[in-house]
PDB file of C-alpha atoms in Angstrom:
ATOM      1  CA  UNK A   1       0.000   0.000   0.000  1.00 91.00           C
ATOM      2  CA  UNK A   2       1.555   3.223  -1.210  1.00 93.00           C
ATOM      3  CA  UNK A   3       0.444   6.795  -0.564  1.00 93.00           C
ATOM      4  CA  UNK A   4       2.241   9.778  -2.079  1.00 93.00           C
ATOM      5  CA  UNK A   5       1.680  13.363  -0.952  1.00 92.00           C
ATOM      6  CA  UNK A   6       2.264  16.329  -3.238  1.00 89.00           C
ATOM      7  CA  UNK A   7       3.227  19.896  -2.436  1.00 83.00           C
ATOM      8  CA  UNK A   8      -0.329  20.947  -3.294  1.00 82.00           C
ATOM      9  CA  UNK A   9      -2.562  21.000  -0.183  1.00 79.00           C
ATOM     10  CA  UNK A  10      -4.769  17.922  -0.198  1.00 77.00           C
ATOM     11  CA  UNK A  11      -2.886  16.370  -3.108  1.00 84.00           C
ATOM     12  CA  UNK A  12      -2.642  12.592  -2.605  1.00 91.00           C
ATOM     13  CA  UNK A  13      -1.895   9.600  -4.841  1.00 93.00           C
ATOM     14  CA  UNK A  14      -2.634   6.029  -3.795  1.00 93.00           C
ATOM     15  CA  UNK A  15      -1.946   2.550  -5.104  1.00 93.00           C
ATOM     16  CA  UNK A  16      -1.897  -1.019  -3.774  1.00 91.00           C
ATOM     17  CA  UNK A  17      -1.672  -4.576  -5.035  1.00 90.00           C
ATOM     18  CA  UNK A  18      -5.257  -5.223  -3.885  1.00 89.00           C
ATOM     19  CA  UNK A  19      -7.984  -4.565  -6.443  1.00 89.00           C
ATOM     20  CA  UNK A  20     -10.550  -4.202  -3.653  1.00 88.00           C
ATOM     21  CA  UNK A  21      -8.492  -1.498  -1.992  1.00 89.00           C
ATOM     22  CA  UNK A  22      -7.800   0.251  -5.295  1.00 89.00           C
ATOM     23  CA  UNK A  23     -11.540   0.597  -5.866  1.00 90.00           C
ATOM     24  CA  UNK A  24     -11.863   2.376  -2.526  1.00 89.00           C
ATOM     25  CA  UNK A  25      -9.167   4.887  -3.513  1.00 90.00           C
ATOM     26  CA  UNK A  26     -11.422   6.274  -6.237  1.00 88.00           C
ATOM     27  CA  UNK A  27     -10.029   9.264  -8.130  1.00 89.00           C
ATOM     28  CA  UNK A  28      -6.777   9.324  -6.136  1.00 91.00           C
ATOM     29  CA  UNK A  29      -5.725   5.952  -7.559  1.00 92.00           C
ATOM     30  CA  UNK A  30      -2.558   6.115  -9.668  1.00 92.00           C
ATOM     31  CA  UNK A  31      -1.519   2.902 -11.421  1.00 91.00           C
ATOM     32  CA  UNK A  32       2.083   1.980 -10.703  1.00 92.00           C
ATOM     33  CA  UNK A  33       4.727  -0.524 -11.677  1.00 92.00           C
ATOM     34  CA  UNK A  34       6.219  -2.877  -9.080  1.00 93.00           C
ATOM     35  CA  UNK A  35       9.115  -5.333  -9.330  1.00 93.00           C
ATOM     36  CA  UNK A  36      10.478  -7.619  -6.623  1.00 91.00           C
ATOM     37  CA  UNK A  37      13.612  -9.693  -6.296  1.00 92.00           C
ATOM     38  CA  UNK A  38      14.563 -12.264  -3.644  1.00 91.00           C
ATOM     39  CA  UNK A  39      18.107 -13.469  -2.969  1.00 90.00           C
ATOM     40  CA  UNK A  40      18.536 -16.860  -1.293  1.00 88.00           C
ATOM     41  CA  UNK A  41      21.555 -18.516   0.338  1.00 86.00           C
ATOM     42  CA  UNK A  42      22.827 -22.050  -0.272  1.00 86.00           C
ATOM     43  CA  UNK A  43      20.267 -23.378   2.245  1.00 80.00           C
ATOM     44  CA  UNK A  44      17.406 -21.952   0.230  1.00 83.00           C
ATOM     45  CA  UNK A  45      16.567 -19.312   2.847  1.00 84.00           C
ATOM     46  CA  UNK A  46      15.826 -15.726   1.876  1.00 87.00           C
ATOM     47  CA  UNK A  47      18.776 -13.419   2.506  1.00 91.00           C
ATOM     48  CA  UNK A  48      17.489 -10.193   0.995  1.00 92.00           C
ATOM     49  CA  UNK A  49      14.402  -8.705  -0.649  1.00 93.00           C
ATOM     50  CA  UNK A  50      14.260  -5.792  -3.060  1.00 94.00           C
ATOM     51  CA  UNK A  51      11.129  -3.883  -4.069  1.00 94.00           C
ATOM     52  CA  UNK A  52      11.065  -1.253  -6.812  1.00 95.00           C
ATOM     53  CA  UNK A  53       7.929   0.826  -7.358  1.00 95.00           C
ATOM     54  CA  UNK A  54       7.563   3.465 -10.066  1.00 94.00           C
ATOM     55  CA  UNK A  55       4.641   5.890 -10.018  1.00 93.00           C
ATOM     56  CA  UNK A  56       3.962   8.028 -13.104  1.00 91.00           C
ATOM     57  CA  UNK A  57       3.374  11.695 -12.336  1.00 89.00           C
ATOM     58  CA  UNK A  58       1.519  14.413 -14.117  1.00 87.00           C
ATOM     59  CA  UNK A  59       3.435  17.541 -15.188  1.00 82.00           C
ATOM     60  CA  UNK A  60       3.738  19.870 -12.230  1.00 81.00           C
ATOM     61  CA  UNK A  61       3.211  17.210  -9.550  1.00 85.00           C
ATOM     62  CA  UNK A  62       5.923  17.333  -6.886  1.00 88.00           C
ATOM     63  CA  UNK A  63       6.165  14.584  -4.261  1.00 91.00           C
ATOM     64  CA  UNK A  64       7.111  15.678  -0.748  1.00 91.00           C
ATOM     65  CA  UNK A  65       5.829  12.774   1.355  1.00 92.00           C
ATOM     66  CA  UNK A  66       5.628   8.979   1.265  1.00 94.00           C
ATOM     67  CA  UNK A  67       3.634   6.516   3.365  1.00 94.00           C
ATOM     68  CA  UNK A  68       4.283   2.879   2.448  1.00 94.00           C
ATOM     69  CA  UNK A  69       3.142  -0.374   4.060  1.00 92.00           C
ATOM     70  CA  UNK A  70       3.879  -3.933   3.007  1.00 91.00           C
ATOM     71  CA  UNK A  71       3.787  -7.426   4.483  1.00 89.00           C
ATOM     72  CA  UNK A  72       6.230 -10.325   4.214  1.00 87.00           C
ATOM     73  CA  UNK A  73       5.410 -13.891   5.149  1.00 86.00           C
ATOM     74  CA  UNK A  74       7.666 -15.023   8.009  1.00 84.00           C
ATOM     75  CA  UNK A  75       8.037 -18.602   9.261  1.00 83.00           C
ATOM     76  CA  UNK A  76      10.178 -20.502  11.776  1.00 80.00           C
ATOM     77  CA  UNK A  77      10.121 -24.290  11.672  1.00 78.00           C
ATOM     78  CA  UNK A  78      13.215 -25.635  13.425  1.00 76.00           C
ATOM     79  CA  UNK A  79      12.944 -25.888  17.215  1.00 77.00           C
ATOM     80  CA  UNK A  80       9.684 -23.938  17.410  1.00 81.00           C
ATOM     81  CA  UNK A  81       6.962 -23.241  14.851  1.00 82.00           C
ATOM     82  CA  UNK A  82       6.018 -19.622  14.151  1.00 83.00           C
ATOM     83  CA  UNK A  83       3.899 -18.371  11.291  1.00 84.00           C
ATOM     84  CA  UNK A  84       3.341 -14.630  11.121  1.00 84.00           C
ATOM     85  CA  UNK A  85       3.748 -11.488   9.025  1.00 85.00           C
ATOM     86  CA  UNK A  86       6.595  -9.031   8.847  1.00 86.00           C
ATOM     87  CA  UNK A  87       4.994  -5.589   8.845  1.00 89.00           C
ATOM     88  CA  UNK A  88       7.114  -2.881   7.193  1.00 90.00           C
ATOM     89  CA  UNK A  89       5.918   0.709   7.495  1.00 91.00           C
ATOM     90  CA  UNK A  90       7.793   3.656   5.986  1.00 92.00           C
ATOM     91  CA  UNK A  91       6.609   7.192   6.657  1.00 92.00           C
ATOM     92  CA  UNK A  92       8.723  10.091   5.393  1.00 92.00           C
ATOM     93  CA  UNK A  93       8.115  13.780   4.630  1.00 92.00           C
ATOM     94  CA  UNK A  94      10.646  16.261   3.267  1.00 91.00           C
ATOM     95  CA  UNK A  95      10.589  20.040   2.682  1.00 89.00           C
ATOM     96  CA  UNK A  96      11.955  19.668  -0.852  1.00 89.00           C
ATOM     97  CA  UNK A  97      10.255  17.702  -3.612  1.00 89.00           C
ATOM     98  CA  UNK A  98      11.921  14.449  -4.537  1.00 89.00           C
ATOM     99  CA  UNK A  99      12.047  11.899  -7.337  1.00 90.00           C
ATOM    100  CA  UNK A 100      13.118   8.799  -5.403  1.00 92.00           C
ATOM    101  CA  UNK A 101      13.202   7.397  -1.884  1.00 94.00           C
ATOM    102  CA  UNK A 102      15.465   4.472  -0.999  1.00 95.00           C
ATOM    103  CA  UNK A 103      14.957   2.663   2.301  1.00 94.00           C
ATOM    104  CA  UNK A 104      17.376   0.009   3.600  1.00 94.00           C
ATOM    105  CA  UNK A 105      17.137  -2.063   6.758  1.00 92.00           C
ATOM    106  CA  UNK A 106      17.054  -5.466   8.458  1.00 93.00           C
ATOM    107  CA  UNK A 107      14.026  -7.582   9.296  1.00 90.00           C
ATOM    108  CA  UNK A 108      14.351  -8.260  13.032  1.00 89.00           C
ATOM    109  CA  UNK A 109      12.297 -10.697  15.091  1.00 88.00           C
ATOM    110  CA  UNK A 110      10.790  -9.196  18.248  1.00 89.00           C
ATOM    111  CA  UNK A 111       9.450 -11.414  21.030  1.00 88.00           C
ATOM    112  CA  UNK A 112       8.150 -10.399  24.434  1.00 87.00           C
ATOM    113  CA  UNK A 113       8.815 -13.774  26.086  1.00 86.00           C
ATOM    114  CA  UNK A 114      10.655 -16.994  25.218  1.00 86.00           C
ATOM    115  CA  UNK A 115       8.610 -19.057  22.793  1.00 81.00           C
ATOM    116  CA  UNK A 116       6.983 -22.293  23.885  1.00 80.00           C
ATOM    117  CA  UNK A 117       6.931 -25.473  21.816  1.00 78.00           C
ATOM    118  CA  UNK A 118       3.349 -24.959  20.699  1.00 77.00           C
ATOM    119  CA  UNK A 119       2.589 -23.584  17.236  1.00 75.00           C
ATOM    120  CA  UNK A 120       2.458 -19.777  17.120  1.00 76.00           C
ATOM    121  CA  UNK A 121       0.253 -18.767  14.213  1.00 79.00           C
ATOM    122  CA  UNK A 122      -1.215 -15.326  13.492  1.00 83.00           C
ATOM    123  CA  UNK A 123      -3.947 -14.396  11.055  1.00 82.00           C
ATOM    124  CA  UNK A 124      -3.219 -11.813   8.336  1.00 83.00           C
ATOM    125  CA  UNK A 125      -3.355  -8.293   9.677  1.00 82.00           C
ATOM    126  CA  UNK A 126      -5.563  -7.165   6.787  1.00 84.00           C
ATOM    127  CA  UNK A 127      -8.273  -9.217   5.084  1.00 83.00           C
ATOM    128  CA  UNK A 128      -8.237  -7.418   1.745  1.00 81.00           C
ATOM    129  CA  UNK A 129     -11.220  -9.357   0.391  1.00 79.00           C
ATOM    130  CA  UNK A 130     -13.435  -8.007   3.198  1.00 80.00           C
ATOM    131  CA  UNK A 131     -12.432  -4.341   3.063  1.00 80.00           C
ATOM    132  CA  UNK A 132     -15.333  -1.925   3.323  1.00 80.00           C
ATOM    133  CA  UNK A 133     -13.712   1.402   4.209  1.00 85.00           C
ATOM    134  CA  UNK A 134     -10.254   2.965   4.038  1.00 87.00           C
ATOM    135  CA  UNK A 135     -10.294   3.418   7.815  1.00 85.00           C
ATOM    136  CA  UNK A 136      -9.524  -0.312   8.127  1.00 85.00           C
ATOM    137  CA  UNK A 137      -6.082   0.179   6.576  1.00 88.00           C
ATOM    138  CA  UNK A 138      -5.118   3.399   8.329  1.00 89.00           C
ATOM    139  CA  UNK A 139      -1.437   3.136   9.403  1.00 88.00           C
ATOM    140  CA  UNK A 140      -2.234   3.972  13.034  1.00 89.00           C
ATOM    141  CA  UNK A 141      -4.925   1.273  13.153  1.00 89.00           C
ATOM    142  CA  UNK A 142      -2.696  -1.404  11.656  1.00 90.00           C
ATOM    143  CA  UNK A 143       0.283  -0.511  13.845  1.00 89.00           C
ATOM    144  CA  UNK A 144      -1.828  -0.622  17.019  1.00 89.00           C
ATOM    145  CA  UNK A 145      -3.150  -4.077  16.097  1.00 89.00           C
ATOM    146  CA  UNK A 146       0.278  -5.371  15.097  1.00 89.00           C
ATOM    147  CA  UNK A 147       1.960  -4.267  18.321  1.00 89.00           C
ATOM    148  CA  UNK A 148      -0.509  -6.340  20.320  1.00 89.00           C
ATOM    149  CA  UNK A 149       1.187  -9.489  19.052  1.00 88.00           C
ATOM    150  CA  UNK A 150       3.764 -11.245  21.199  1.00 87.00           C
ATOM    151  CA  UNK A 151       5.831 -12.137  18.129  1.00 87.00           C
ATOM    152  CA  UNK A 152       6.556  -9.437  15.552  1.00 88.00           C
ATOM    153  CA  UNK A 153       8.970  -8.880  12.684  1.00 88.00           C
ATOM    154  CA  UNK A 154       9.958  -5.277  12.076  1.00 88.00           C
ATOM    155  CA  UNK A 155      12.273  -3.231   9.904  1.00 89.00           C
ATOM    156  CA  UNK A 156      15.249  -2.104  11.995  1.00 86.00           C
ATOM    157  CA  UNK A 157      18.645  -0.477  11.404  1.00 76.00           C
ATOM    158  CA  UNK A 158      16.842   1.676   8.873  1.00 81.00           C
ATOM    159  CA  UNK A 159      18.656   4.043   6.524  1.00 91.00           C
ATOM    160  CA  UNK A 160      16.989   6.380   4.041  1.00 92.00           C
ATOM    161  CA  UNK A 161      18.083   8.387   1.033  1.00 93.00           C
ATOM    162  CA  UNK A 162      15.865  11.086  -0.509  1.00 93.00           C
ATOM    163  CA  UNK A 163      16.780  12.209  -4.005  1.00 90.00           C
ATOM    164  CA  UNK A 164      15.631  15.744  -4.707  1.00 85.00           C
ATOM    165  CA  UNK A 165      14.077  16.705  -8.009  1.00 74.00           C
ATOM    166  CA  UNK A 166      10.970  15.542  -9.772  1.00 56.00           C
ATOM    167  CA  UNK A 167       9.878  18.520 -11.850  1.00 50.00           C
ATOM    168  CA  UNK A 168      12.196  18.098 -14.813  1.00 52.00           C
ATOM    169  CA  UNK A 169      11.487  15.803 -17.783  1.00 51.00           C
ATOM    170  CA  UNK A 170       8.545  15.220 -20.097  1.00 42.00           C
ATOM    171  CA  UNK A 171       7.363  12.077 -18.308  1.00 55.00           C
ATOM    172  CA  UNK A 172       8.253  12.441 -14.625  1.00 84.00           C
ATOM    173  CA  UNK A 173       8.016   9.475 -12.292  1.00 88.00           C
ATOM    174  CA  UNK A 174       8.556   8.895  -8.623  1.00 92.00           C
ATOM    175  CA  UNK A 175      10.482   5.827  -7.523  1.00 93.00           C
ATOM    176  CA  UNK A 176      10.451   3.958  -4.216  1.00 94.00           C
ATOM    177  CA  UNK A 177      13.131   1.339  -3.521  1.00 95.00           C
ATOM    178  CA  UNK A 178      13.006  -0.965  -0.491  1.00 94.00           C
ATOM    179  CA  UNK A 179      16.126  -3.024   0.293  1.00 94.00           C
ATOM    180  CA  UNK A 180      15.604  -5.497   3.121  1.00 93.00           C
ATOM    181  CA  UNK A 181      18.152  -7.882   4.616  1.00 92.00           C
ATOM    182  CA  UNK A 182      17.190 -10.962   6.637  1.00 89.00           C
ATOM    183  CA  UNK A 183      20.147 -11.591   8.983  1.00 89.00           C
ATOM    184  CA  UNK A 184      20.682 -14.587  11.235  1.00 87.00           C
ATOM    185  CA  UNK A 185      19.082 -13.985  14.599  1.00 86.00           C
ATOM    186  CA  UNK A 186      18.841 -15.489  18.047  1.00 86.00           C
ATOM    187  CA  UNK A 187      15.471 -16.994  18.997  1.00 83.00           C
ATOM    188  CA  UNK A 188      14.668 -17.534  22.668  1.00 82.00           C
ATOM    189  CA  UNK A 189      12.454 -20.504  23.469  1.00 77.00           C
ATOM    190  CA  UNK A 190      11.634 -22.931  26.288  1.00 79.00           C
ATOM    191  CA  UNK A 191      13.088 -26.369  25.402  1.00 77.00           C
ATOM    192  CA  UNK A 192      11.141 -29.583  25.886  1.00 69.00           C
ATOM    193  CA  UNK A 193      11.974 -32.405  28.317  1.00 68.00           C
ATOM    194  CA  UNK A 194      13.612 -34.617  25.688  1.00 69.00           C
ATOM    195  CA  UNK A 195      15.829 -31.782  24.456  1.00 66.00           C
ATOM    196  CA  UNK A 196      16.885 -30.971  28.018  1.00 65.00           C
ATOM    197  CA  UNK A 197      17.764 -34.626  28.697  1.00 70.00           C
ATOM    198  CA  UNK A 198      19.600 -34.881  25.387  1.00 71.00           C
ATOM    199  CA  UNK A 199      22.035 -32.110  26.275  1.00 71.00           C
ATOM    200  CA  UNK A 200      22.106 -32.519  30.061  1.00 72.00           C
ATOM    201  CA  UNK A 201      23.467 -36.091  30.105  1.00 73.00           C
ATOM    202  CA  UNK A 202      26.462 -34.959  28.040  1.00 77.00           C
ATOM    203  CA  UNK A 203      27.196 -32.198  30.538  1.00 78.00           C
ATOM    204  CA  UNK A 204      26.800 -34.506  33.521  1.00 76.00           C
ATOM    205  CA  UNK A 205      29.061 -37.078  31.872  1.00 76.00           C
ATOM    206  CA  UNK A 206      31.790 -34.517  31.204  1.00 82.00           C
ATOM    207  CA  UNK A 207      31.675 -33.164  34.767  1.00 82.00           C
ATOM    208  CA  UNK A 208      31.539 -36.696  36.234  1.00 81.00           C
ATOM    209  CA  UNK A 209      34.529 -37.840  34.180  1.00 82.00           C
ATOM    210  CA  UNK A 210      36.634 -34.929  35.460  1.00 86.00           C
ATOM    211  CA  UNK A 211      35.624 -35.591  39.078  1.00 87.00           C
ATOM    212  CA  UNK A 212      36.309 -39.323  38.717  1.00 84.00           C
ATOM    213  CA  UNK A 213      39.768 -38.588  37.293  1.00 83.00           C
ATOM    214  CA  UNK A 214      40.821 -36.399  40.232  1.00 84.00           C
ATOM    215  CA  UNK A 215      39.272 -38.779  42.768  1.00 83.00           C
ATOM    216  CA  UNK A 216      41.341 -41.592  41.230  1.00 80.00           C
ATOM    217  CA  UNK A 217      44.526 -39.535  41.509  1.00 81.00           C
ATOM    218  CA  UNK A 218      43.781 -38.767  45.157  1.00 79.00           C
ATOM    219  CA  UNK A 219      43.004 -42.422  45.943  1.00 75.00           C
ATOM    220  CA  UNK A 220      46.243 -43.649  44.329  1.00 75.00           C
ATOM    221  CA  UNK A 221      48.265 -41.030  46.208  1.00 76.00           C
ATOM    222  CA  UNK A 222      46.696 -42.045  49.540  1.00 72.00           C
ATOM    223  CA  UNK A 223      47.541 -45.739  49.149  1.00 70.00           C
ATOM    224  CA  UNK A 224      50.866 -45.329  47.387  1.00 72.00           C
ATOM    225  CA  UNK A 225      52.352 -42.863  49.879  1.00 70.00           C
ATOM    226  CA  UNK A 226      50.485 -44.283  52.923  1.00 69.00           C
ATOM    227  CA  UNK A 227      49.229 -40.884  54.045  1.00 71.00           C
ATOM    228  CA  UNK A 228      46.849 -42.435  56.592  1.00 68.00           C
ATOM    229  CA  UNK A 229      47.222 -45.531  58.815  1.00 69.00           C
ATOM    230  CA  UNK A 230      47.111 -48.579  56.571  1.00 64.00           C
ATOM    231  CA  UNK A 231      46.799 -52.254  57.474  1.00 66.00           C
ATOM    232  CA  UNK A 232      48.164 -54.761  54.970  1.00 63.00           C
ATOM    233  CA  UNK A 233      47.035 -58.370  55.125  1.00 66.00           C
ATOM    234  CA  UNK A 234      48.001 -61.172  52.801  1.00 66.00           C
ATOM    235  CA  UNK A 235      44.807 -62.886  51.773  1.00 69.00           C
ATOM    236  CA  UNK A 236      46.747 -65.657  49.997  1.00 70.00           C
ATOM    237  CA  UNK A 237      48.352 -66.927  53.194  1.00 61.00           C
ATOM    238  CA  UNK A 238      47.219 -70.520  54.054  1.00 59.00           C
ATOM    239  CA  UNK A 239      46.267 -69.587  57.582  1.00 56.00           C
ATOM    240  CA  UNK A 240      45.773 -65.982  58.629  1.00 49.00           C
ATOM    241  CA  UNK A 241      46.056 -66.949  62.301  1.00 49.00           C
ATOM    242  CA  UNK A 242      49.559 -68.360  61.810  1.00 48.00           C
ATOM    243  CA  UNK A 243      50.681 -65.266  60.019  1.00 49.00           C
ATOM    244  CA  UNK A 244      50.134 -63.192  63.114  1.00 52.00           C
ATOM    245  CA  UNK A 245      48.425 -59.869  63.362  1.00 54.00           C
ATOM    246  CA  UNK A 246      48.603 -57.519  60.360  1.00 52.00           C
ATOM    247  CA  UNK A 247      51.313 -54.920  60.072  1.00 50.00           C
ATOM    248  CA  UNK A 248      50.428 -51.267  60.546  1.00 47.00           C
ATOM    249  CA  UNK A 249      52.068 -48.598  58.432  1.00 46.00           C
ATOM    250  CA  UNK A 250      51.756 -44.880  58.030  1.00 48.00           C
ATOM    251  CA  UNK A 251      53.508 -42.245  56.031  1.00 45.00           C
ATOM    252  CA  UNK A 252      56.223 -41.499  58.658  1.00 43.00           C
ATOM    253  CA  UNK A 253      57.005 -44.694  60.659  1.00 44.00           C
ATOM    254  CA  UNK A 254      56.232 -48.366  60.856  1.00 43.00           C
ATOM    255  CA  UNK A 255      55.477 -50.493  63.939  1.00 43.00           C
ATOM    256  CA  UNK A 256      55.660 -54.251  63.823  1.00 42.00           C
ATOM    257  CA  UNK A 257      53.549 -56.113  66.434  1.00 43.00           C
TER     258      UNK A 257
END
């Protein structure tokens, strides 16, 4: 959904990819061209998204403001399952007329609490087939509803470039370019019992092996150097009674009874 504002008071141009919404725009509708490009990594996951929108202008129209909203489908399916929308909203106004606005940023996952193992699924923020009035797609209304969600995907680390101009040329156009990166991110979640046991036994084994090693060293040192009183008895003797009482040793002296 794209809204352009001209330097003329009350001058607005609108366009969207929804035919139902375009009908509601009425006389302010301005047909536009849109192109999209996705870049994927070797794992088949989306790394970046590029949107290019070109809006034809009438001679004398000067664009000073842009309000743009779009949605990206976002899904997690590894440790936890999340199905939601990434809501990107760009609102920019400038004192000088411009011919192009470029917006760059990262799609960042926002979560209020660690995710549980249940499926987190959210309905589309806008049901375009059921639109009755433009008030349903007001930016403030959509943002208020979106921020009620516990799991959101937003455009962060945003950078903008406004190119001045727009009055020269026989067929002026206004261009909007959106460059979005999808970086690797940390997801906080509550692991299940099996996952906890899977990783905990390895940790317990490692700690136990270290403790057992040092206990063995201490035991060998105690018996080898006779640090405490030690009684030695030959179990292979034919008659323990004939062998006499056992001998007592310690680390510093020996008494024979």
